[in-house]
DNA sequence: ACCTGATCCTGAGAGC
DNA sequence: TGCTCTCAGGATCAGG
């Protein structure tokens, strides 16, 4: 599943291969892929036609493409299984091709949104004065954003009456952290996922934020170098996950710090992986 | 106002 | 072999 570093790789690919091109025709092949566009697929296609794509931008796991000479942007989210591909027009359709955007030039490539589980999608929205699609105005900056406000995040964390992993996944506090990187950052910080945020000393919170950034940057270094062709792709295949995960997906395997078997616990209809020795459960569990 | 937990989807893989 | 069951998860939003 694409996490923030993979989405950033996609953004760079879009900037290189799609920005500056003018939309000729859009084909919506599955209504669920444009469900956030309430006016529907036909309207989505009609509104894109003839507009030139501006510089690709990203916040957390959201991507957007401003349309030049308008106050609107194409907003994209890859969800669980989405891919944005720049393919030759002659390439056969992918099995789960949902949206096709053709361009008014002679490059003979097109942009394709492919998504098996259809948690992701594209839509068109007005921009806020900040140049952000209005429907993601509530999404906090991500920790790799130079303008991310560390002090404000630490304060908000302290005020919340919730648990630390839940806070890491709260898009209004910090964006772009998914289940995998949350578990990885907590393992590095030796924090249990159910630790109440209110009891977290400030130095531990600072350390946690640092580990979130470290995990993301490490993945970005790996994934960011593999992109070098006429192919915008993301499928969690940076190679980083196989080699470098310390907690996520390692149930019953020894903790790389202390050798204790990693445990998996059901959590919010998914799983949390942790070392029961390095990451002690809080005394009072809500 | 804040917090919780159900929900959308489809294919891989396990178990029988 | 083929069927059924479980699991994966981001982000939203109803309901407490």
PDB file of C-alpha atoms (C1' of nucleotides) in Angstrom:
ATOM      1  CA  UNK A   1       0.000   0.000   0.000  1.00  0.00           C
ATOM      2  CA  UNK A   2       1.359   3.392  -0.886  1.00  0.00           C
ATOM      3  CA  UNK A   3       2.600   5.392   2.063  1.00  0.00           C
ATOM      4  CA  UNK A   4       3.753   8.990   1.967  1.00  0.00           C
ATOM      5  CA  UNK A   5       7.209   8.317   0.470  1.00  0.00           C
ATOM      6  CA  UNK A   6       5.693   6.374  -2.411  1.00  0.00           C
ATOM      7  CA  UNK A   7       3.132   9.111  -2.991  1.00  0.00           C
ATOM      8  CA  UNK A   8       5.953  11.633  -3.168  1.00  0.00           C
ATOM      9  CA  UNK A   9       7.646   9.491  -5.817  1.00  0.00           C
ATOM     10  CA  UNK A  10       4.397   9.544  -7.778  1.00  0.00           C
ATOM     11  CA  UNK A  11       4.194  13.329  -7.411  1.00  0.00           C
ATOM     12  CA  UNK A  12       7.653  13.704  -8.900  1.00  0.00           C
ATOM     13  CA  UNK A  13       6.663  11.431 -11.760  1.00  0.00           C
ATOM     14  CA  UNK A  14       3.538  13.468 -12.448  1.00  0.00           C
ATOM     15  CA  UNK A  15       5.532  16.670 -12.411  1.00  0.00           C
ATOM     16  CA  UNK A  16       7.949  15.264 -14.925  1.00  0.00           C
ATOM     17  CA  UNK A  17       5.538  13.546 -17.290  1.00  0.00           C
ATOM     18  CA  UNK A  18       2.152  15.254 -16.896  1.00  0.00           C
ATOM     19  CA  UNK A  19       2.625  18.879 -15.763  1.00  0.00           C
ATOM     20  CA  UNK A  20       2.405  21.299 -18.674  1.00  0.00           C
ATOM     21  CA  UNK A  21       0.249  19.023 -20.824  1.00  0.00           C
ATOM     22  CA  UNK A  22      -3.277  19.923 -21.917  1.00  0.00           C
ATOM     23  CA  UNK A  23      -6.193  17.561 -21.377  1.00  0.00           C
ATOM     24  CA  UNK A  24      -7.904  16.401 -24.554  1.00  0.00           C
ATOM     25  CA  UNK A  25     -10.304  13.776 -23.292  1.00  0.00           C
ATOM     26  CA  UNK A  26     -11.159  11.988 -20.069  1.00  0.00           C
ATOM     27  CA  UNK A  27     -12.792   8.606 -19.767  1.00  0.00           C
ATOM     28  CA  UNK A  28     -14.313   7.475 -16.462  1.00  0.00           C
ATOM     29  CA  UNK A  29     -14.655   3.709 -16.460  1.00  0.00           C
ATOM     30  CA  UNK A  30     -15.842   3.182 -12.880  1.00  0.00           C
ATOM     31  CA  UNK A  31     -18.131   5.597 -11.006  1.00  0.00           C
ATOM     32  CA  UNK A  32     -16.608   4.779  -7.620  1.00  0.00           C
ATOM     33  CA  UNK A  33     -13.266   6.180  -8.769  1.00  0.00           C
ATOM     34  CA  UNK A  34     -14.838   9.662  -8.995  1.00  0.00           C
ATOM     35  CA  UNK A  35     -17.231   9.368  -6.045  1.00  0.00           C
ATOM     36  CA  UNK A  36     -15.821  12.479  -4.387  1.00  0.00           C
ATOM     37  CA  UNK A  37     -16.770  14.388  -7.517  1.00  0.00           C
ATOM     38  CA  UNK A  38     -20.419  14.754  -6.625  1.00  0.00           C
ATOM     39  CA  UNK A  39     -21.472  16.027 -10.044  1.00  0.00           C
ATOM     40  CA  UNK A  40     -20.437  12.680 -11.526  1.00  0.00           C
ATOM     41  CA  UNK A  41     -18.041  11.242 -14.075  1.00  0.00           C
ATOM     42  CA  UNK A  42     -19.413  13.067 -17.130  1.00  0.00           C
ATOM     43  CA  UNK A  43     -19.093  16.409 -15.409  1.00  0.00           C
ATOM     44  CA  UNK A  44     -15.566  15.529 -14.267  1.00  0.00           C
ATOM     45  CA  UNK A  45     -14.556  14.794 -17.845  1.00  0.00           C
ATOM     46  CA  UNK A  46     -16.214  17.910 -19.226  1.00  0.00           C
ATOM     47  CA  UNK A  47     -14.526  20.212 -16.711  1.00  0.00           C
ATOM     48  CA  UNK A  48     -11.030  18.898 -17.431  1.00  0.00           C
ATOM     49  CA  UNK A  49     -11.241  19.202 -21.193  1.00  0.00           C
ATOM     50  CA  UNK A  50      -8.964  21.828 -22.690  1.00  0.00           C
ATOM     51  CA  UNK A  51      -7.186  22.742 -19.460  1.00  0.00           C
ATOM     52  CA  UNK A  52      -3.447  22.614 -18.907  1.00  0.00           C
ATOM     53  CA  UNK A  53      -2.035  20.748 -15.923  1.00  0.00           C
ATOM     54  CA  UNK A  54       0.067  22.812 -13.510  1.00  0.00           C
ATOM     55  CA  UNK A  55       2.732  21.753 -11.022  1.00  0.00           C
ATOM     56  CA  UNK A  56       1.906  18.539  -9.131  1.00  0.00           C
ATOM     57  CA  UNK A  57       1.553  19.032  -5.381  1.00  0.00           C
ATOM     58  CA  UNK A  58       1.177  16.822  -2.336  1.00  0.00           C
ATOM     59  CA  UNK A  59       0.060  16.984   1.271  1.00  0.00           C
ATOM     60  CA  UNK A  60       0.236  13.777   3.267  1.00  0.00           C
ATOM     61  CA  UNK A  61      -1.044  11.089   0.917  1.00  0.00           C
ATOM     62  CA  UNK A  62      -3.134  13.482  -1.154  1.00  0.00           C
ATOM     63  CA  UNK A  63      -1.917  14.587  -4.575  1.00  0.00           C
ATOM     64  CA  UNK A  64      -3.303  17.390  -6.664  1.00  0.00           C
ATOM     65  CA  UNK A  65      -2.841  18.880 -10.095  1.00  0.00           C
ATOM     66  CA  UNK A  66      -3.846  22.549 -10.405  1.00  0.00           C
ATOM     67  CA  UNK A  67      -5.583  23.431 -13.664  1.00  0.00           C
ATOM     68  CA  UNK A  68      -3.936  26.477 -15.200  1.00  0.00           C
ATOM     69  CA  UNK A  69      -6.156  29.551 -15.636  1.00  0.00           C
ATOM     70  CA  UNK A  70      -8.721  28.221 -13.161  1.00  0.00           C
ATOM     71  CA  UNK A  71      -9.152  28.138  -9.387  1.00  0.00           C
ATOM     72  CA  UNK A  72      -9.582  24.393  -9.381  1.00  0.00           C
ATOM     73  CA  UNK A  73      -7.422  21.284  -9.030  1.00  0.00           C
ATOM     74  CA  UNK A  74      -7.675  17.605  -9.805  1.00  0.00           C
ATOM     75  CA  UNK A  75      -7.381  15.901  -6.422  1.00  0.00           C
ATOM     76  CA  UNK A  76      -6.118  12.339  -6.204  1.00  0.00           C
ATOM     77  CA  UNK A  77      -5.761   9.736  -3.495  1.00  0.00           C
ATOM     78  CA  UNK A  78      -4.348   6.285  -4.146  1.00  0.00           C
ATOM     79  CA  UNK A  79      -6.177   4.620  -1.250  1.00  0.00           C
ATOM     80  CA  UNK A  80      -5.062   1.049  -0.660  1.00  0.00           C
ATOM     81  CA  UNK A  81      -4.254  -0.116  -4.130  1.00  0.00           C
ATOM     82  CA  UNK A  82      -4.306   2.865  -6.482  1.00  0.00           C
ATOM     83  CA  UNK A  83      -1.712   3.568  -9.148  1.00  0.00           C
ATOM     84  CA  UNK A  84      -1.181   6.512 -11.456  1.00  0.00           C
ATOM     85  CA  UNK A  85       0.495   5.331 -14.614  1.00  0.00           C
ATOM     86  CA  UNK A  86       1.770   7.198 -17.642  1.00  0.00           C
ATOM     87  CA  UNK A  87       1.410   4.631 -20.383  1.00  0.00           C
ATOM     88  CA  UNK A  88       1.752   4.557 -24.157  1.00  0.00           C
ATOM     89  CA  UNK A  89      -1.688   5.044 -25.690  1.00  0.00           C
ATOM     90  CA  UNK A  90      -1.171   1.721 -27.429  1.00  0.00           C
ATOM     91  CA  UNK A  91      -0.647  -0.233 -24.200  1.00  0.00           C
ATOM     92  CA  UNK A  92      -3.506  -2.633 -23.400  1.00  0.00           C
ATOM     93  CA  UNK A  93      -5.890  -1.536 -20.653  1.00  0.00           C
ATOM     94  CA  UNK A  94      -5.047  -2.724 -17.158  1.00  0.00           C
ATOM     95  CA  UNK A  95      -7.567  -5.042 -15.547  1.00  0.00           C
ATOM     96  CA  UNK A  96      -8.564  -2.430 -12.987  1.00  0.00           C
ATOM     97  CA  UNK A  97      -8.279   0.680 -15.145  1.00  0.00           C
ATOM     98  CA  UNK A  98     -10.762   3.218 -13.707  1.00  0.00           C
ATOM     99  CA  UNK A  99      -9.935   6.557 -15.353  1.00  0.00           C
ATOM    100  CA  UNK A 100      -8.052   7.499 -18.525  1.00  0.00           C
ATOM    101  CA  UNK A 101      -6.876  11.030 -19.358  1.00  0.00           C
ATOM    102  CA  UNK A 102      -5.654  11.714 -22.885  1.00  0.00           C
ATOM    103  CA  UNK A 103      -3.609  14.763 -23.834  1.00  0.00           C
ATOM    104  CA  UNK A 104      -3.666  17.179 -26.737  1.00  0.00           C
ATOM    105  CA  UNK A 105      -0.070  16.694 -27.853  1.00  0.00           C
ATOM    106  CA  UNK A 106       2.020  14.255 -29.848  1.00  0.00           C
ATOM    107  CA  UNK A 107       3.770  12.404 -27.004  1.00  0.00           C
ATOM    108  CA  UNK A 108       1.403   9.437 -27.473  1.00  0.00           C
ATOM    109  CA  UNK A 109       1.196   8.741 -23.735  1.00  0.00           C
ATOM    110  CA  UNK A 110      -1.811   8.993 -21.429  1.00  0.00           C
ATOM    111  CA  UNK A 111      -2.415   9.155 -17.692  1.00  0.00           C
ATOM    112  CA  UNK A 112      -4.221   6.185 -16.180  1.00  0.00           C
ATOM    113  CA  UNK A 113      -5.718   5.698 -12.749  1.00  0.00           C
ATOM    114  CA  UNK A 114      -5.710   1.995 -11.931  1.00  0.00           C
ATOM    115  CA  UNK A 115      -7.189   0.735  -8.653  1.00  0.00           C
ATOM    116  CA  UNK A 116      -8.220  -2.752  -7.669  1.00  0.00           C
ATOM    117  CA  UNK A 117     -10.030  -2.038  -4.401  1.00  0.00           C
ATOM    118  CA  UNK A 118     -11.323   1.417  -5.339  1.00  0.00           C
ATOM    119  CA  UNK A 119     -10.531   3.079  -2.023  1.00  0.00           C
ATOM    120  CA  UNK A 120      -8.807   5.774  -4.031  1.00  0.00           C
ATOM    121  CA  UNK A 121     -10.046   8.145  -6.700  1.00  0.00           C
ATOM    122  CA  UNK A 122      -9.862  11.449  -8.576  1.00  0.00           C
ATOM    123  CA  UNK A 123     -12.115  14.497  -8.276  1.00  0.00           C
ATOM    124  CA  UNK A 124     -12.161  18.199  -9.120  1.00  0.00           C
ATOM    125  CA  UNK A 125     -12.387  20.889  -6.440  1.00  0.00           C
ATOM    126  CA  UNK A 126     -12.116  24.630  -5.995  1.00  0.00           C
ATOM    127  CA  UNK A 127      -8.904  25.796  -4.349  1.00  0.00           C
ATOM    128  CA  UNK A 128      -8.721  27.642  -1.058  1.00  0.00           C
ATOM    129  CA  UNK A 129      -6.747  30.924  -1.025  1.00  0.00           C
ATOM    130  CA  UNK A 130      -3.744  28.783  -0.028  1.00  0.00           C
ATOM    131  CA  UNK A 131      -4.004  26.866  -3.284  1.00  0.00           C
ATOM    132  CA  UNK A 132      -5.277  23.746  -1.526  1.00  0.00           C
ATOM    133  CA  UNK A 133      -8.322  21.817  -2.820  1.00  0.00           C
ATOM    134  CA  UNK A 134     -11.114  22.893  -0.471  1.00  0.00           C
ATOM    135  CA  UNK A 135     -12.074  19.369   0.622  1.00  0.00           C
ATOM    136  CA  UNK A 136      -8.632  18.761   2.138  1.00  0.00           C
ATOM    137  CA  UNK A 137      -8.385  22.047   3.998  1.00  0.00           C
ATOM    138  CA  UNK A 138      -8.672  20.127   7.275  1.00  0.00           C
ATOM    139  CA  UNK A 139      -5.691  17.874   6.496  1.00  0.00           C
ATOM    140  CA  UNK A 140      -2.677  18.841   8.588  1.00  0.00           C
ATOM    141  CA  UNK A 141       0.726  19.334   7.026  1.00  0.00           C
ATOM    142  CA  UNK A 142       2.851  16.206   6.904  1.00  0.00           C
ATOM    143  CA  UNK A 143       6.101  15.849   8.874  1.00  0.00           C
ATOM    144  CA  UNK A 144       8.259  16.193   5.756  1.00  0.00           C
ATOM    145  CA  UNK A 145       6.686  19.579   4.956  1.00  0.00           C
ATOM    146  CA  UNK A 146       9.203  22.347   5.856  1.00  0.00           C
ATOM    147  CA  UNK A 147       6.286  24.367   7.253  1.00  0.00           C
ATOM    148  CA  UNK A 148       5.172  21.605   9.630  1.00  0.00           C
ATOM    149  CA  UNK A 149       4.823  23.218  13.077  1.00  0.00           C
ATOM    150  CA  UNK A 150       6.545  20.911  15.575  1.00  0.00           C
ATOM    151  CA  UNK A 151       5.596  22.969  18.623  1.00  0.00           C
ATOM    152  CA  UNK A 152       1.920  23.126  17.654  1.00  0.00           C
ATOM    153  CA  UNK A 153       1.883  19.366  17.080  1.00  0.00           C
ATOM    154  CA  UNK A 154       3.443  18.655  20.483  1.00  0.00           C
ATOM    155  CA  UNK A 155       0.942  20.924  22.196  1.00  0.00           C
ATOM    156  CA  UNK A 156      -2.021  19.363  20.426  1.00  0.00           C
ATOM    157  CA  UNK A 157      -0.718  15.896  21.309  1.00  0.00           C
ATOM    158  CA  UNK A 158      -0.567  16.810  24.979  1.00  0.00           C
ATOM    159  CA  UNK A 159      -4.144  18.150  24.969  1.00  0.00           C
ATOM    160  CA  UNK A 160      -5.681  15.136  23.266  1.00  0.00           C
ATOM    161  CA  UNK A 161      -7.460  12.519  25.345  1.00  0.00           C
ATOM    162  CA  UNK A 162      -6.504   9.633  23.153  1.00  0.00           C
ATOM    163  CA  UNK A 163      -3.780   7.056  22.587  1.00  0.00           C
ATOM    164  CA  UNK A 164      -0.541   7.681  20.788  1.00  0.00           C
ATOM    165  CA  UNK A 165      -1.077   5.522  17.704  1.00  0.00           C
ATOM    166  CA  UNK A 166      -4.531   6.918  17.176  1.00  0.00           C
ATOM    167  CA  UNK A 167      -3.039  10.407  17.296  1.00  0.00           C
ATOM    168  CA  UNK A 168      -0.408   9.513  14.702  1.00  0.00           C
ATOM    169  CA  UNK A 169      -3.171   8.453  12.323  1.00  0.00           C
ATOM    170  CA  UNK A 170      -5.315  11.542  12.980  1.00  0.00           C
ATOM    171  CA  UNK A 171      -5.175  13.596   9.791  1.00  0.00           C
ATOM    172  CA  UNK A 172      -6.053  16.812  11.582  1.00  0.00           C
ATOM    173  CA  UNK A 173      -2.925  16.526  13.775  1.00  0.00           C
ATOM    174  CA  UNK A 174      -0.364  15.127  11.352  1.00  0.00           C
ATOM    175  CA  UNK A 175      -0.914  13.701   7.891  1.00  0.00           C
ATOM    176  CA  UNK A 176       0.690  10.995   5.858  1.00  0.00           C
ATOM    177  CA  UNK A 177       1.358   8.477   8.641  1.00  0.00           C
ATOM    178  CA  UNK A 178      -0.183   5.085   7.952  1.00  0.00           C
ATOM    179  CA  UNK A 179      -0.451   1.895   9.971  1.00  0.00           C
ATOM    180  CA  UNK A 180       2.968   0.616   8.890  1.00  0.00           C
ATOM    181  CA  UNK A 181       5.027   3.704   9.671  1.00  0.00           C
ATOM    182  CA  UNK A 182       3.115   4.304  12.887  1.00  0.00           C
ATOM    183  CA  UNK A 183       4.157   0.867  14.162  1.00  0.00           C
ATOM    184  CA  UNK A 184       7.723   1.402  12.974  1.00  0.00           C
ATOM    185  CA  UNK A 185       8.064   4.802  14.634  1.00  0.00           C
ATOM    186  CA  UNK A 186       6.542   3.479  17.884  1.00  0.00           C
ATOM    187  CA  UNK A 187       8.975   0.550  17.905  1.00  0.00           C
ATOM    188  CA  UNK A 188      11.918   2.882  17.416  1.00  0.00           C
ATOM    189  CA  UNK A 189      10.577   5.079  20.220  1.00  0.00           C
ATOM    190  CA  UNK A 190       9.927   2.094  22.538  1.00  0.00           C
ATOM    191  CA  UNK A 191       6.361   3.266  22.983  1.00  0.00           C
ATOM    192  CA  UNK A 192       3.288   1.058  23.285  1.00  0.00           C
ATOM    193  CA  UNK A 193       0.530   1.950  20.820  1.00  0.00           C
ATOM    194  CA  UNK A 194      -2.033   2.385  23.603  1.00  0.00           C
ATOM    195  CA  UNK A 195       0.011   4.863  25.578  1.00  0.00           C
ATOM    196  CA  UNK A 196      -2.184   7.871  26.373  1.00  0.00           C
ATOM    197  CA  UNK A 197      -0.842  10.975  24.672  1.00  0.00           C
ATOM    198  CA  UNK A 198      -1.496  13.049  27.784  1.00  0.00           C
ATOM    199  CA  UNK A 199       1.062  11.034  29.798  1.00  0.00           C
ATOM    200  CA  UNK A 200       3.799  11.298  27.195  1.00  0.00           C
ATOM    201  CA  UNK A 201       6.658  13.488  28.413  1.00  0.00           C
ATOM    202  CA  UNK A 202       7.600  16.157  25.906  1.00  0.00           C
ATOM    203  CA  UNK A 203      11.062  14.710  25.215  1.00  0.00           C
ATOM    204  CA  UNK A 204       9.496  11.345  24.338  1.00  0.00           C
ATOM    205  CA  UNK A 205       7.042  13.071  22.002  1.00  0.00           C
ATOM    206  CA  UNK A 206       9.886  14.954  20.319  1.00  0.00           C
ATOM    207  CA  UNK A 207      11.761  11.691  19.902  1.00  0.00           C
ATOM    208  CA  UNK A 208       8.664  10.039  18.405  1.00  0.00           C
ATOM    209  CA  UNK A 209       8.245  12.800  15.836  1.00  0.00           C
ATOM    210  CA  UNK A 210      11.913  12.434  14.922  1.00  0.00           C
ATOM    211  CA  UNK A 211      11.466   8.699  14.360  1.00  0.00           C
ATOM    212  CA  UNK A 212       8.420   9.295  12.164  1.00  0.00           C
ATOM    213  CA  UNK A 213      10.556  11.550   9.992  1.00  0.00           C
ATOM    214  CA  UNK A 214      13.475   9.111   9.958  1.00  0.00           C
ATOM    215  CA  UNK A 215      11.324   6.194   8.813  1.00  0.00           C
ATOM    216  CA  UNK A 216       9.760   8.250   6.040  1.00  0.00           C
ATOM    217  CA  UNK A 217      13.034   9.716   4.839  1.00  0.00           C
ATOM    218  CA  UNK A 218      14.675   6.296   4.742  1.00  0.00           C
ATOM    219  CA  UNK A 219      11.868   4.990   2.534  1.00  0.00           C
ATOM    220  CA  UNK A 220      11.988   8.085   0.363  1.00  0.00           C
ATOM    221  CA  UNK A 221      15.711   7.607  -0.224  1.00  0.00           C
ATOM    222  CA  UNK A 222      15.101   4.088  -1.474  1.00  0.00           C
ATOM    223  CA  UNK A 223      11.892   4.671  -3.425  1.00  0.00           C
ATOM    224  CA  UNK A 224      12.944   7.994  -4.800  1.00  0.00           C
ATOM    225  CA  UNK A 225      15.882   6.576  -6.685  1.00  0.00           C
ATOM    226  CA  UNK A 226      14.033   3.808  -8.475  1.00  0.00           C
ATOM    227  CA  UNK A 227      11.927   6.195 -10.550  1.00  0.00           C
ATOM    228  CA  UNK A 228      13.696   6.982 -13.785  1.00  0.00           C
ATOM    229  CA  UNK A 229      11.516   6.082 -16.736  1.00  0.00           C
ATOM    230  CA  UNK A 230       8.355   6.978 -18.583  1.00  0.00           C
ATOM    231  CA  UNK A 231       6.355   5.238 -15.931  1.00  0.00           C
ATOM    232  CA  UNK A 232       4.654   6.725 -12.933  1.00  0.00           C
ATOM    233  CA  UNK A 233       4.044   3.885 -10.562  1.00  0.00           C
ATOM    234  CA  UNK A 234       3.296   3.118  -7.001  1.00  0.00           C
ATOM    235  CA  UNK A 235       2.422  -0.164  -5.458  1.00  0.00           C
ATOM    236  CA  UNK A 236       4.478  -0.249  -2.277  1.00  0.00           C
ATOM    237  CA  UNK A 237       7.265  -1.860  -4.247  1.00  0.00           C
ATOM    238  CA  UNK A 238      10.141   0.368  -3.286  1.00  0.00           C
ATOM    239  CA  UNK A 239      11.936  -2.623  -1.797  1.00  0.00           C
ATOM    240  CA  UNK A 240      12.179  -0.753   1.473  1.00  0.00           C
ATOM    241  CA  UNK A 241       9.539  -2.764   3.270  1.00  0.00           C
ATOM    242  CA  UNK A 242      11.209  -6.107   2.704  1.00  0.00           C
ATOM    243  CA  UNK A 243      14.543  -5.045   4.067  1.00  0.00           C
ATOM    244  CA  UNK A 244      13.982  -2.455   6.710  1.00  0.00           C
ATOM    245  CA  UNK A 245      10.839  -3.082   8.740  1.00  0.00           C
ATOM    246  CA  UNK A 246      11.468  -3.728  12.421  1.00  0.00           C
ATOM    247  CA  UNK A 247       7.944  -4.318  13.725  1.00  0.00           C
ATOM    248  CA  UNK A 248       5.219  -4.314  11.090  1.00  0.00           C
ATOM    249  CA  UNK A 249       4.411  -7.772   9.726  1.00  0.00           C
ATOM    250  CA  UNK A 250       6.972  -9.502  11.957  1.00  0.00           C
ATOM    251  CA  UNK A 251       4.673 -11.458  14.283  1.00  0.00           C
ATOM    252  CA  UNK A 252       6.581 -14.167  16.205  1.00  0.00           C
ATOM    253  CA  UNK A 253       9.894 -13.013  14.723  1.00  0.00           C
ATOM    254  CA  UNK A 254      12.548 -11.825  17.200  1.00  0.00           C
ATOM    255  CA  UNK A 255      12.725  -8.152  18.091  1.00  0.00           C
ATOM    256  CA  UNK A 256      15.903  -6.768  16.543  1.00  0.00           C
ATOM    257  CA  UNK A 257      16.769  -5.075  19.857  1.00  0.00           C
ATOM    258  CA  UNK A 258      16.063  -7.720  22.482  1.00  0.00           C
ATOM    259  CA  UNK A 259      15.089 -10.935  20.694  1.00  0.00           C
ATOM    260  CA  UNK A 260      11.613 -11.155  22.248  1.00  0.00           C
ATOM    261  CA  UNK A 261       9.029 -12.369  19.690  1.00  0.00           C
ATOM    262  CA  UNK A 262       7.089  -9.496  18.129  1.00  0.00           C
ATOM    263  CA  UNK A 263       3.371  -9.627  18.895  1.00  0.00           C
ATOM    264  CA  UNK A 264       0.362  -8.734  16.804  1.00  0.00           C
ATOM    265  CA  UNK A 265      -2.802  -7.392  18.372  1.00  0.00           C
ATOM    266  CA  UNK A 266      -6.135  -6.501  16.751  1.00  0.00           C
ATOM    267  CA  UNK A 267      -6.507  -2.754  16.708  1.00  0.00           C
ATOM    268  CA  UNK A 268      -9.168  -0.637  15.013  1.00  0.00           C
ATOM    269  CA  UNK A 269     -10.082  -3.384  12.536  1.00  0.00           C
ATOM    270  CA  UNK A 270      -6.425  -3.788  11.619  1.00  0.00           C
ATOM    271  CA  UNK A 271      -3.289  -4.856  13.478  1.00  0.00           C
ATOM    272  CA  UNK A 272      -0.655  -3.393  15.717  1.00  0.00           C
ATOM    273  CA  UNK A 273       2.783  -4.992  15.855  1.00  0.00           C
ATOM    274  CA  UNK A 274       5.019  -4.345  18.840  1.00  0.00           C
ATOM    275  CA  UNK A 275       7.700  -5.812  21.066  1.00  0.00           C
ATOM    276  CA  UNK A 276       6.122  -6.718  24.430  1.00  0.00           C
ATOM    277  CA  UNK A 277       9.418  -6.128  26.215  1.00  0.00           C
ATOM    278  CA  UNK A 278      10.676  -2.915  24.589  1.00  0.00           C
ATOM    279  CA  UNK A 279       7.214  -1.397  24.301  1.00  0.00           C
ATOM    280  CA  UNK A 280       5.528  -1.968  27.646  1.00  0.00           C
ATOM    281  CA  UNK A 281       1.771  -1.638  27.867  1.00  0.00           C
ATOM    282  CA  UNK A 282       0.560   1.369  29.843  1.00  0.00           C
ATOM    283  CA  UNK A 283      -0.557   0.556  33.369  1.00  0.00           C
ATOM    284  CA  UNK A 284      -4.055   1.888  32.840  1.00  0.00           C
ATOM    285  CA  UNK A 285      -5.602   0.748  29.587  1.00  0.00           C
ATOM    286  CA  UNK A 286      -8.706   2.623  28.594  1.00  0.00           C
TER     287      UNK A 286
ATOM    288  C1'  DA B   1     -16.435  19.836  21.126  1.00  0.00           C
ATOM    289  C1'  DC B   2     -14.228  15.737  21.348  1.00  0.00           C
ATOM    290  C1'  DC B   3     -13.789  10.777  20.876  1.00  0.00           C
ATOM    291  C1'  DT B   4     -14.976   5.999  19.121  1.00  0.00           C
ATOM    292  C1'  DG B   5     -15.654   2.537  15.958  1.00  0.00           C
ATOM    293  C1'  DA B   6     -18.060   0.901  11.717  1.00  0.00           C
ATOM    294  C1'  DT B   7     -17.648   1.177   6.933  1.00  0.00           C
ATOM    295  C1'  DC B   8     -16.363   1.099   1.931  1.00  0.00           C
ATOM    296  C1'  DC B   9     -13.763  -2.923  -1.617  1.00  0.00           C
ATOM    297  C1'  DT B  10     -11.593  -7.110  -3.851  1.00  0.00           C
ATOM    298  C1'  DG B  11      -8.105 -10.575  -4.278  1.00  0.00           C
ATOM    299  C1'  DA B  12      -4.529 -13.343  -1.939  1.00  0.00           C
ATOM    300  C1'  DG B  13      -3.843 -16.968   0.915  1.00  0.00           C
ATOM    301  C1'  DA B  14      -5.188 -20.298   4.463  1.00  0.00           C
ATOM    302  C1'  DG B  15      -7.909 -24.075   5.887  1.00  0.00           C
ATOM    303  C1'  DC B  16     -10.734 -27.933   5.017  1.00  0.00           C
TER     304       DC B  16
ATOM    305  C1'  DT C   1      -9.226 -29.198  -6.737  1.00  0.00           C
ATOM    306  C1'  DG C   2     -12.437 -25.982  -5.239  1.00  0.00           C
ATOM    307  C1'  DC C   3     -15.041 -23.869  -1.919  1.00  0.00           C
ATOM    308  C1'  DT C   4     -15.449 -20.607   2.074  1.00  0.00           C
ATOM    309  C1'  DC C   5     -13.429 -17.695   5.360  1.00  0.00           C
ATOM    310  C1'  DT C   6     -10.211 -14.144   6.972  1.00  0.00           C
ATOM    311  C1'  DC C   7      -7.387 -10.376   6.295  1.00  0.00           C
ATOM    312  C1'  DA C   8      -5.440  -6.017   4.461  1.00  0.00           C
ATOM    313  C1'  DG C   9      -6.193  -0.779   5.286  1.00  0.00           C
ATOM    314  C1'  DG C  10      -7.156   5.461   4.668  1.00  0.00           C
ATOM    315  C1'  DA C  11     -10.207   8.412   5.725  1.00  0.00           C
ATOM    316  C1'  DT C  12     -14.847   9.648   6.765  1.00  0.00           C
ATOM    317  C1'  DC C  13     -18.785  10.328   9.611  1.00  0.00           C
ATOM    318  C1'  DA C  14     -22.755   8.859  12.517  1.00  0.00           C
ATOM    319  C1'  DG C  15     -23.538   8.470  17.099  1.00  0.00           C
ATOM    320  C1'  DG C  16     -22.221   8.718  22.000  1.00  0.00           C
TER     321       DG C  16
END
